[in-house]
Each structure stands twice: as structure tokens, then as C-alpha cells.
Amino acid sequence: MTSPRPSPSAASVLDLAPVLPVVVLAEVADAVPLARALVAGGLPAIEVTLRTPAALDAIRAIADAVPEAVVGAGTVITPGQVADCRAAGARFLVSPGWTDALLTAMRASGLPFLPGVSTTSEVVALLERGVREMKFFPAQAAGGTAYLRSLAGPLPQALFCPTGGIGPDNAAEYLALPNVVCLGGSWMVPADAVAARDWARVEALARAASRLTRAGGTCR
């Protein structure tokens, strides 16, 4: 088994970048050129989701060949996956939801992590467990910017990376919220561009996304 890689210097996933590309890779061969295109476009933090059999090998390939990238694992839903992702070289973890067992495993990994929430009760439960930084998923379906804005008053200590249904048309609206520090999206890695291996297009979309600025996180 590959020895675990060191953690990134950032203590928080939210500190890595204002926009976190959410990547689904069916072919390991696409991992390195895709990562290089995203880095060249100004988005060094990359979330590779565990939605395909190629995901762990893709994380390993990026970690080995693109040291300037900060590659992480998304769609992490079991403690076993936490260990596998760390061994593959993942430098942060993102989950769509959480349980106590998963939360314990992510903490024990020593990696920055974002557990997913979509309700106020889940946010309060994580705050009770000492977790302030969360993924809000599925963002648009769960209430979007109106919901997050409503949480900022009673729960200002909670900070979010919304993901799901976010694109260039509404990204700035999310980043303007006081409790949003970064956001996740896949619009800079469209499936047709990846299938065509059009890395120049990916780089251009990444460069446009990297110009977004975050106004949130004022309660950090």
C-alpha cells in the first residue's frame, strides 16, 4: 500500500481557493492533463469524486505527477474510503453528508475535511461536535442563497462551501454571502470537454472561475 502523503499546509479546505472544481473522471489517463489545465487556469485545489472506479488511481496520479495541485477526494461516505483516499495521496476530504463514524474517521485522518449538510439541525449537530466548516449540498435544491443567508443570523459561526447547481451565472451571488468562503462546481470541467480532451477549454474556463472573489467568511 502506498504510504500516506503529508497534509497540505492549509488547515482548512476553505482556505485553498474561492472555487473548488468538482471532477468526475472515468479514465485515469485524463487525470494528469486535466489537473494541469486547472492549475494553469488558476485553480490548484481539485476535488476528485469517488463516483467512478478510476477515482482513487486518478487521485494517486495527480498527487504523483502534479505537485502544484492540491488534490482531494469527494463523495467520501465511509470510514474505509477515508483511509483509501489518504493512502492514494488525497490532501483533503469532502462528503455529501455525515455520520458520527464518518466524522470520527475524517478527523483521525489528519486531513482537512468538509462534512456535508442540508438542514439547520445538521449544522447545529456539527457545531455541537466542534465542526464549523461544512459543505452545503445540494445547494440549489436545498434552498440556495436564500437558505444560507437565513442561517447567517442565528448561526454566524458556521461557514460553508456550497456545491450543487452552481455555475457561472450564480457563483458570485453565493460568494457574496458572509458565511460562504468557497464554493464547489463542475462548470469548468464540462463532460464534453473532458471527453474530447479539450484541455485548452478547461484551462480557459478555470481561468474565468479563478477571477471570482469571495466576500464571505467575515466571521472567520
mmCIF file of C-alpha atoms in Angstrom:
data_model
loop_
_atom_site.group_PDB
_atom_site.id
_atom_site.type_symbol
_atom_site.label_atom_id
_atom_site.label_comp_id
_atom_site.label_asym_id
_atom_site.label_seq_id
_atom_site.Cartn_x
_atom_site.Cartn_y
_atom_site.Cartn_z
ATOM 1 C CA MET A 1 0.000 0.000 0.000
ATOM 2 C CA THR A 2 1.205 3.498 -0.780
ATOM 3 C CA SER A 3 2.402 5.387 2.271
ATOM 4 C CA PRO A 4 0.144 8.292 3.294
ATOM 5 C CA ARG A 5 1.189 11.660 1.905
ATOM 6 C CA PRO A 6 1.618 14.665 4.198
ATOM 7 C CA SER A 7 -1.279 17.008 4.839
ATOM 8 C CA PRO A 8 -1.454 20.327 2.963
ATOM 9 C CA SER A 9 -0.196 23.423 4.688
ATOM 10 C CA ALA A 10 -3.715 24.885 4.797
ATOM 11 C CA ALA A 11 -5.554 23.816 7.945
ATOM 12 C CA SER A 12 -8.904 24.230 6.206
ATOM 13 C CA VAL A 13 -10.375 23.255 2.864
ATOM 14 C CA LEU A 14 -11.988 26.692 2.839
ATOM 15 C CA ASP A 15 -8.551 28.344 2.673
ATOM 16 C CA LEU A 16 -7.462 26.579 -0.514
ATOM 17 C CA ALA A 17 -9.320 28.598 -3.170
ATOM 18 C CA PRO A 18 -12.571 30.507 -3.714
ATOM 19 C CA VAL A 19 -13.688 27.912 -6.261
ATOM 20 C CA LEU A 20 -13.161 24.176 -5.920
ATOM 21 C CA PRO A 21 -13.529 22.199 -9.179
ATOM 22 C CA VAL A 22 -15.598 19.049 -8.652
ATOM 23 C CA VAL A 23 -14.219 16.438 -11.041
ATOM 24 C CA VAL A 24 -15.616 13.103 -12.212
ATOM 25 C CA LEU A 25 -13.005 11.020 -14.051
ATOM 26 C CA ALA A 26 -13.834 7.849 -15.945
ATOM 27 C CA GLU A 27 -10.294 7.430 -17.326
ATOM 28 C CA VAL A 28 -7.136 7.607 -15.229
ATOM 29 C CA ALA A 29 -5.246 8.828 -18.310
ATOM 30 C CA ASP A 30 -7.241 12.074 -18.190
ATOM 31 C CA ALA A 31 -6.334 12.885 -14.589
ATOM 32 C CA VAL A 32 -2.925 14.500 -15.035
ATOM 33 C CA PRO A 33 -3.657 16.661 -18.108
ATOM 34 C CA LEU A 34 -6.943 17.788 -16.542
ATOM 35 C CA ALA A 35 -5.208 18.724 -13.306
ATOM 36 C CA ARG A 36 -2.504 20.602 -15.190
ATOM 37 C CA ALA A 37 -5.149 22.552 -17.110
ATOM 38 C CA LEU A 38 -6.962 23.521 -13.904
ATOM 39 C CA VAL A 39 -3.728 24.585 -12.207
ATOM 40 C CA ALA A 40 -2.694 26.613 -15.264
ATOM 41 C CA GLY A 41 -6.084 28.307 -15.118
ATOM 42 C CA GLY A 42 -5.557 29.330 -11.502
ATOM 43 C CA LEU A 43 -7.498 26.591 -9.670
ATOM 44 C CA PRO A 44 -4.934 24.411 -7.865
ATOM 45 C CA ALA A 45 -7.368 22.753 -5.441
ATOM 46 C CA ILE A 46 -9.174 19.861 -7.158
ATOM 47 C CA GLU A 47 -11.862 17.587 -5.734
ATOM 48 C CA VAL A 48 -11.914 14.192 -7.475
ATOM 49 C CA THR A 49 -15.172 12.465 -6.615
ATOM 50 C CA LEU A 50 -15.338 8.783 -5.747
ATOM 51 C CA ARG A 51 -18.068 8.177 -8.319
ATOM 52 C CA THR A 52 -16.063 6.029 -10.716
ATOM 53 C CA PRO A 53 -13.742 3.021 -10.381
ATOM 54 C CA ALA A 54 -10.918 5.231 -11.681
ATOM 55 C CA ALA A 55 -11.166 7.813 -8.885
ATOM 56 C CA LEU A 56 -8.524 6.537 -6.449
ATOM 57 C CA ASP A 57 -5.990 5.897 -9.211
ATOM 58 C CA ALA A 58 -6.757 9.365 -10.610
ATOM 59 C CA ILE A 59 -6.053 10.933 -7.201
ATOM 60 C CA ARG A 60 -2.814 8.965 -6.980
ATOM 61 C CA ALA A 61 -1.747 10.038 -10.480
ATOM 62 C CA ILE A 62 -2.384 13.732 -9.767
ATOM 63 C CA ALA A 63 -0.624 13.564 -6.405
ATOM 64 C CA ASP A 64 2.428 11.953 -8.010
ATOM 65 C CA ALA A 65 2.666 13.959 -11.248
ATOM 66 C CA VAL A 66 1.198 17.393 -10.448
ATOM 67 C CA PRO A 67 2.760 18.506 -7.149
ATOM 68 C CA GLU A 68 1.497 22.058 -7.604
ATOM 69 C CA ALA A 69 -2.083 20.747 -7.390
ATOM 70 C CA VAL A 70 -3.837 20.185 -4.069
ATOM 71 C CA VAL A 71 -5.880 17.109 -4.889
ATOM 72 C CA GLY A 72 -8.679 15.944 -2.621
ATOM 73 C CA ALA A 73 -11.403 13.317 -2.576
ATOM 74 C CA GLY A 74 -15.118 13.976 -2.778
ATOM 75 C CA THR A 75 -18.207 11.827 -2.262
ATOM 76 C CA VAL A 76 -16.463 10.210 0.710
ATOM 77 C CA ILE A 77 -19.157 8.292 2.590
ATOM 78 C CA THR A 78 -17.425 5.515 4.587
ATOM 79 C CA PRO A 79 -14.517 5.302 7.051
ATOM 80 C CA GLY A 80 -12.855 2.807 4.725
ATOM 81 C CA GLN A 81 -12.867 5.328 1.913
ATOM 82 C CA VAL A 82 -11.192 7.864 4.194
ATOM 83 C CA ALA A 83 -8.240 5.532 4.664
ATOM 84 C CA ASP A 84 -8.086 4.634 0.963
ATOM 85 C CA CYS A 85 -8.142 8.284 -0.103
ATOM 86 C CA ARG A 86 -5.395 9.277 2.299
ATOM 87 C CA ALA A 87 -3.234 6.395 1.114
ATOM 88 C CA ALA A 88 -3.815 7.435 -2.513
ATOM 89 C CA GLY A 89 -2.496 10.925 -1.769
ATOM 90 C CA ALA A 90 -5.675 12.915 -1.156
ATOM 91 C CA ARG A 91 -4.899 16.112 0.737
ATOM 92 C CA PHE A 92 -8.447 16.928 1.804
ATOM 93 C CA LEU A 93 -11.794 15.145 2.110
ATOM 94 C CA VAL A 94 -15.335 16.191 1.194
ATOM 95 C CA SER A 95 -18.515 14.269 1.994
ATOM 96 C CA PRO A 96 -22.110 14.825 0.812
ATOM 97 C CA GLY A 97 -23.357 14.092 4.324
ATOM 98 C CA TRP A 98 -22.036 12.756 7.596
ATOM 99 C CA THR A 99 -22.426 10.248 10.407
ATOM 100 C CA ASP A 100 -20.549 10.092 13.683
ATOM 101 C CA ALA A 101 -18.459 7.180 12.369
ATOM 102 C CA LEU A 102 -17.518 9.068 9.211
ATOM 103 C CA LEU A 103 -16.769 12.241 11.145
ATOM 104 C CA THR A 104 -14.503 10.319 13.521
ATOM 105 C CA ALA A 105 -12.602 8.750 10.614
ATOM 106 C CA MET A 106 -12.143 12.067 8.821
ATOM 107 C CA ARG A 107 -10.833 13.698 11.985
ATOM 108 C CA ALA A 108 -8.468 10.801 12.633
ATOM 109 C CA SER A 109 -7.045 11.069 9.097
ATOM 110 C CA GLY A 110 -5.346 14.357 9.958
ATOM 111 C CA LEU A 111 -6.594 15.854 6.668
ATOM 112 C CA PRO A 112 -8.752 18.960 6.296
ATOM 113 C CA PHE A 113 -12.343 17.879 5.672
ATOM 114 C CA LEU A 114 -15.793 19.231 4.865
ATOM 115 C CA PRO A 115 -18.795 17.194 6.047
ATOM 116 C CA GLY A 116 -21.966 17.812 4.075
ATOM 117 C CA VAL A 117 -25.172 19.343 5.474
ATOM 118 C CA SER A 118 -28.507 20.428 4.046
ATOM 119 C CA THR A 119 -30.580 21.248 7.152
ATOM 120 C CA THR A 120 -30.302 23.546 10.145
ATOM 121 C CA SER A 121 -30.368 20.573 12.526
ATOM 122 C CA GLU A 122 -27.345 19.040 10.789
ATOM 123 C CA VAL A 123 -25.483 22.338 11.057
ATOM 124 C CA VAL A 124 -26.263 22.605 14.778
ATOM 125 C CA ALA A 125 -25.226 18.979 15.333
ATOM 126 C CA LEU A 126 -21.840 19.615 13.711
ATOM 127 C CA LEU A 127 -21.313 22.815 15.684
ATOM 128 C CA GLU A 128 -22.055 20.790 18.814
ATOM 129 C CA ARG A 129 -19.234 18.445 17.761
ATOM 130 C CA GLY A 130 -16.796 21.295 17.237
ATOM 131 C CA VAL A 131 -17.033 21.492 13.444
ATOM 132 C CA ARG A 132 -17.549 24.982 11.991
ATOM 133 C CA GLU A 133 -16.738 24.379 8.318
ATOM 134 C CA MET A 134 -19.190 22.448 6.178
ATOM 135 C CA LYS A 135 -20.241 21.626 2.660
ATOM 136 C CA PHE A 136 -23.795 22.773 1.872
ATOM 137 C CA PHE A 137 -25.237 20.186 -0.516
ATOM 138 C CA PRO A 138 -27.216 20.068 -2.725
ATOM 139 C CA ALA A 139 -27.018 23.852 -2.602
ATOM 140 C CA GLN A 140 -29.640 24.979 -5.097
ATOM 141 C CA ALA A 141 -32.092 22.172 -4.319
ATOM 142 C CA ALA A 142 -31.722 22.726 -0.563
ATOM 143 C CA GLY A 143 -32.616 26.415 -0.677
ATOM 144 C CA GLY A 144 -29.686 28.146 -2.336
ATOM 145 C CA THR A 145 -28.505 31.583 -1.329
ATOM 146 C CA ALA A 146 -31.775 32.429 0.440
ATOM 147 C CA TYR A 147 -31.322 29.491 2.814
ATOM 148 C CA LEU A 148 -27.666 30.250 3.525
ATOM 149 C CA ARG A 149 -28.458 33.912 4.106
ATOM 150 C CA SER A 150 -31.094 32.856 6.651
ATOM 151 C CA LEU A 151 -28.524 30.751 8.524
ATOM 152 C CA ALA A 152 -26.037 33.616 8.838
ATOM 153 C CA GLY A 153 -28.062 35.393 11.535
ATOM 154 C CA PRO A 154 -28.664 32.631 14.106
ATOM 155 C CA LEU A 155 -25.554 30.584 13.231
ATOM 156 C CA PRO A 156 -22.817 33.057 12.222
ATOM 157 C CA GLN A 157 -20.078 30.688 13.386
ATOM 158 C CA ALA A 158 -20.935 28.151 10.653
ATOM 159 C CA LEU A 159 -19.014 28.573 7.373
ATOM 160 C CA PHE A 160 -19.940 26.882 4.114
ATOM 161 C CA CYS A 161 -18.722 25.615 0.778
ATOM 162 C CA PRO A 162 -21.971 25.267 -1.199
ATOM 163 C CA THR A 163 -21.982 22.714 -4.024
ATOM 164 C CA GLY A 164 -24.699 21.532 -6.360
ATOM 165 C CA GLY A 165 -26.413 23.528 -9.069
ATOM 166 C CA ILE A 166 -23.827 26.311 -9.007
ATOM 167 C CA GLY A 167 -22.419 27.769 -12.208
ATOM 168 C CA PRO A 168 -21.026 30.987 -13.638
ATOM 169 C CA ASP A 169 -24.443 32.658 -13.533
ATOM 170 C CA ASN A 170 -24.934 32.341 -9.749
ATOM 171 C CA ALA A 171 -21.435 31.748 -8.327
ATOM 172 C CA ALA A 172 -20.858 35.411 -7.457
ATOM 173 C CA GLU A 173 -24.174 35.550 -5.592
ATOM 174 C CA TYR A 174 -23.035 32.697 -3.334
ATOM 175 C CA LEU A 175 -19.560 34.143 -2.774
ATOM 176 C CA ALA A 176 -21.093 37.459 -1.692
ATOM 177 C CA LEU A 177 -22.702 35.837 1.373
ATOM 178 C CA PRO A 178 -20.982 36.411 4.741
ATOM 179 C CA ASN A 179 -20.990 32.691 5.625
ATOM 180 C CA VAL A 180 -19.702 31.384 2.262
ATOM 181 C CA VAL A 181 -15.923 31.176 1.945
ATOM 182 C CA CYS A 182 -15.632 28.987 -1.133
ATOM 183 C CA LEU A 183 -17.872 27.024 -3.453
ATOM 184 C CA GLY A 184 -17.706 23.838 -5.459
ATOM 185 C CA GLY A 185 -18.726 23.389 -9.062
ATOM 186 C CA SER A 186 -18.126 21.422 -12.218
ATOM 187 C CA TRP A 187 -18.818 24.057 -14.880
ATOM 188 C CA MET A 188 -15.104 24.495 -15.573
ATOM 189 C CA VAL A 189 -14.776 20.748 -16.325
ATOM 190 C CA PRO A 190 -17.756 20.059 -18.634
ATOM 191 C CA ALA A 191 -18.177 16.421 -19.600
ATOM 192 C CA ASP A 192 -17.902 17.128 -23.321
ATOM 193 C CA ALA A 193 -14.604 18.969 -22.889
ATOM 194 C CA VAL A 194 -13.152 16.133 -20.821
ATOM 195 C CA ALA A 195 -14.398 13.523 -23.317
ATOM 196 C CA ALA A 196 -12.785 15.495 -26.157
ATOM 197 C CA ARG A 197 -9.650 16.069 -24.070
ATOM 198 C CA ASP A 198 -10.021 19.757 -24.799
ATOM 199 C CA TRP A 199 -7.674 20.888 -22.049
ATOM 200 C CA ALA A 200 -7.350 24.390 -23.511
ATOM 201 C CA ARG A 201 -11.083 24.886 -22.971
ATOM 202 C CA VAL A 202 -10.828 23.576 -19.417
ATOM 203 C CA GLU A 203 -7.953 25.972 -18.718
ATOM 204 C CA ALA A 204 -9.920 28.925 -20.105
ATOM 205 C CA LEU A 205 -13.000 28.078 -18.013
ATOM 206 C CA ALA A 206 -10.804 27.632 -14.946
ATOM 207 C CA ARG A 207 -9.156 30.993 -15.515
ATOM 208 C CA ALA A 208 -12.548 32.702 -15.667
ATOM 209 C CA ALA A 209 -13.640 30.946 -12.459
ATOM 210 C CA SER A 210 -10.402 31.865 -10.687
ATOM 211 C CA ARG A 211 -11.236 35.548 -11.129
ATOM 212 C CA LEU A 212 -14.255 35.229 -8.845
ATOM 213 C CA THR A 213 -13.690 36.898 -5.493
ATOM 214 C CA ARG A 214 -15.073 35.918 -2.148
ATOM 215 C CA ALA A 215 -16.711 38.467 0.123
ATOM 216 C CA GLY A 216 -17.794 35.851 2.651
ATOM 217 C CA GLY A 217 -16.073 34.359 5.634
ATOM 218 C CA THR A 218 -16.096 37.599 7.607
ATOM 219 C CA CYS A 219 -16.735 35.599 10.799
ATOM 220 C CA ARG A 220 -13.541 33.511 10.462
#
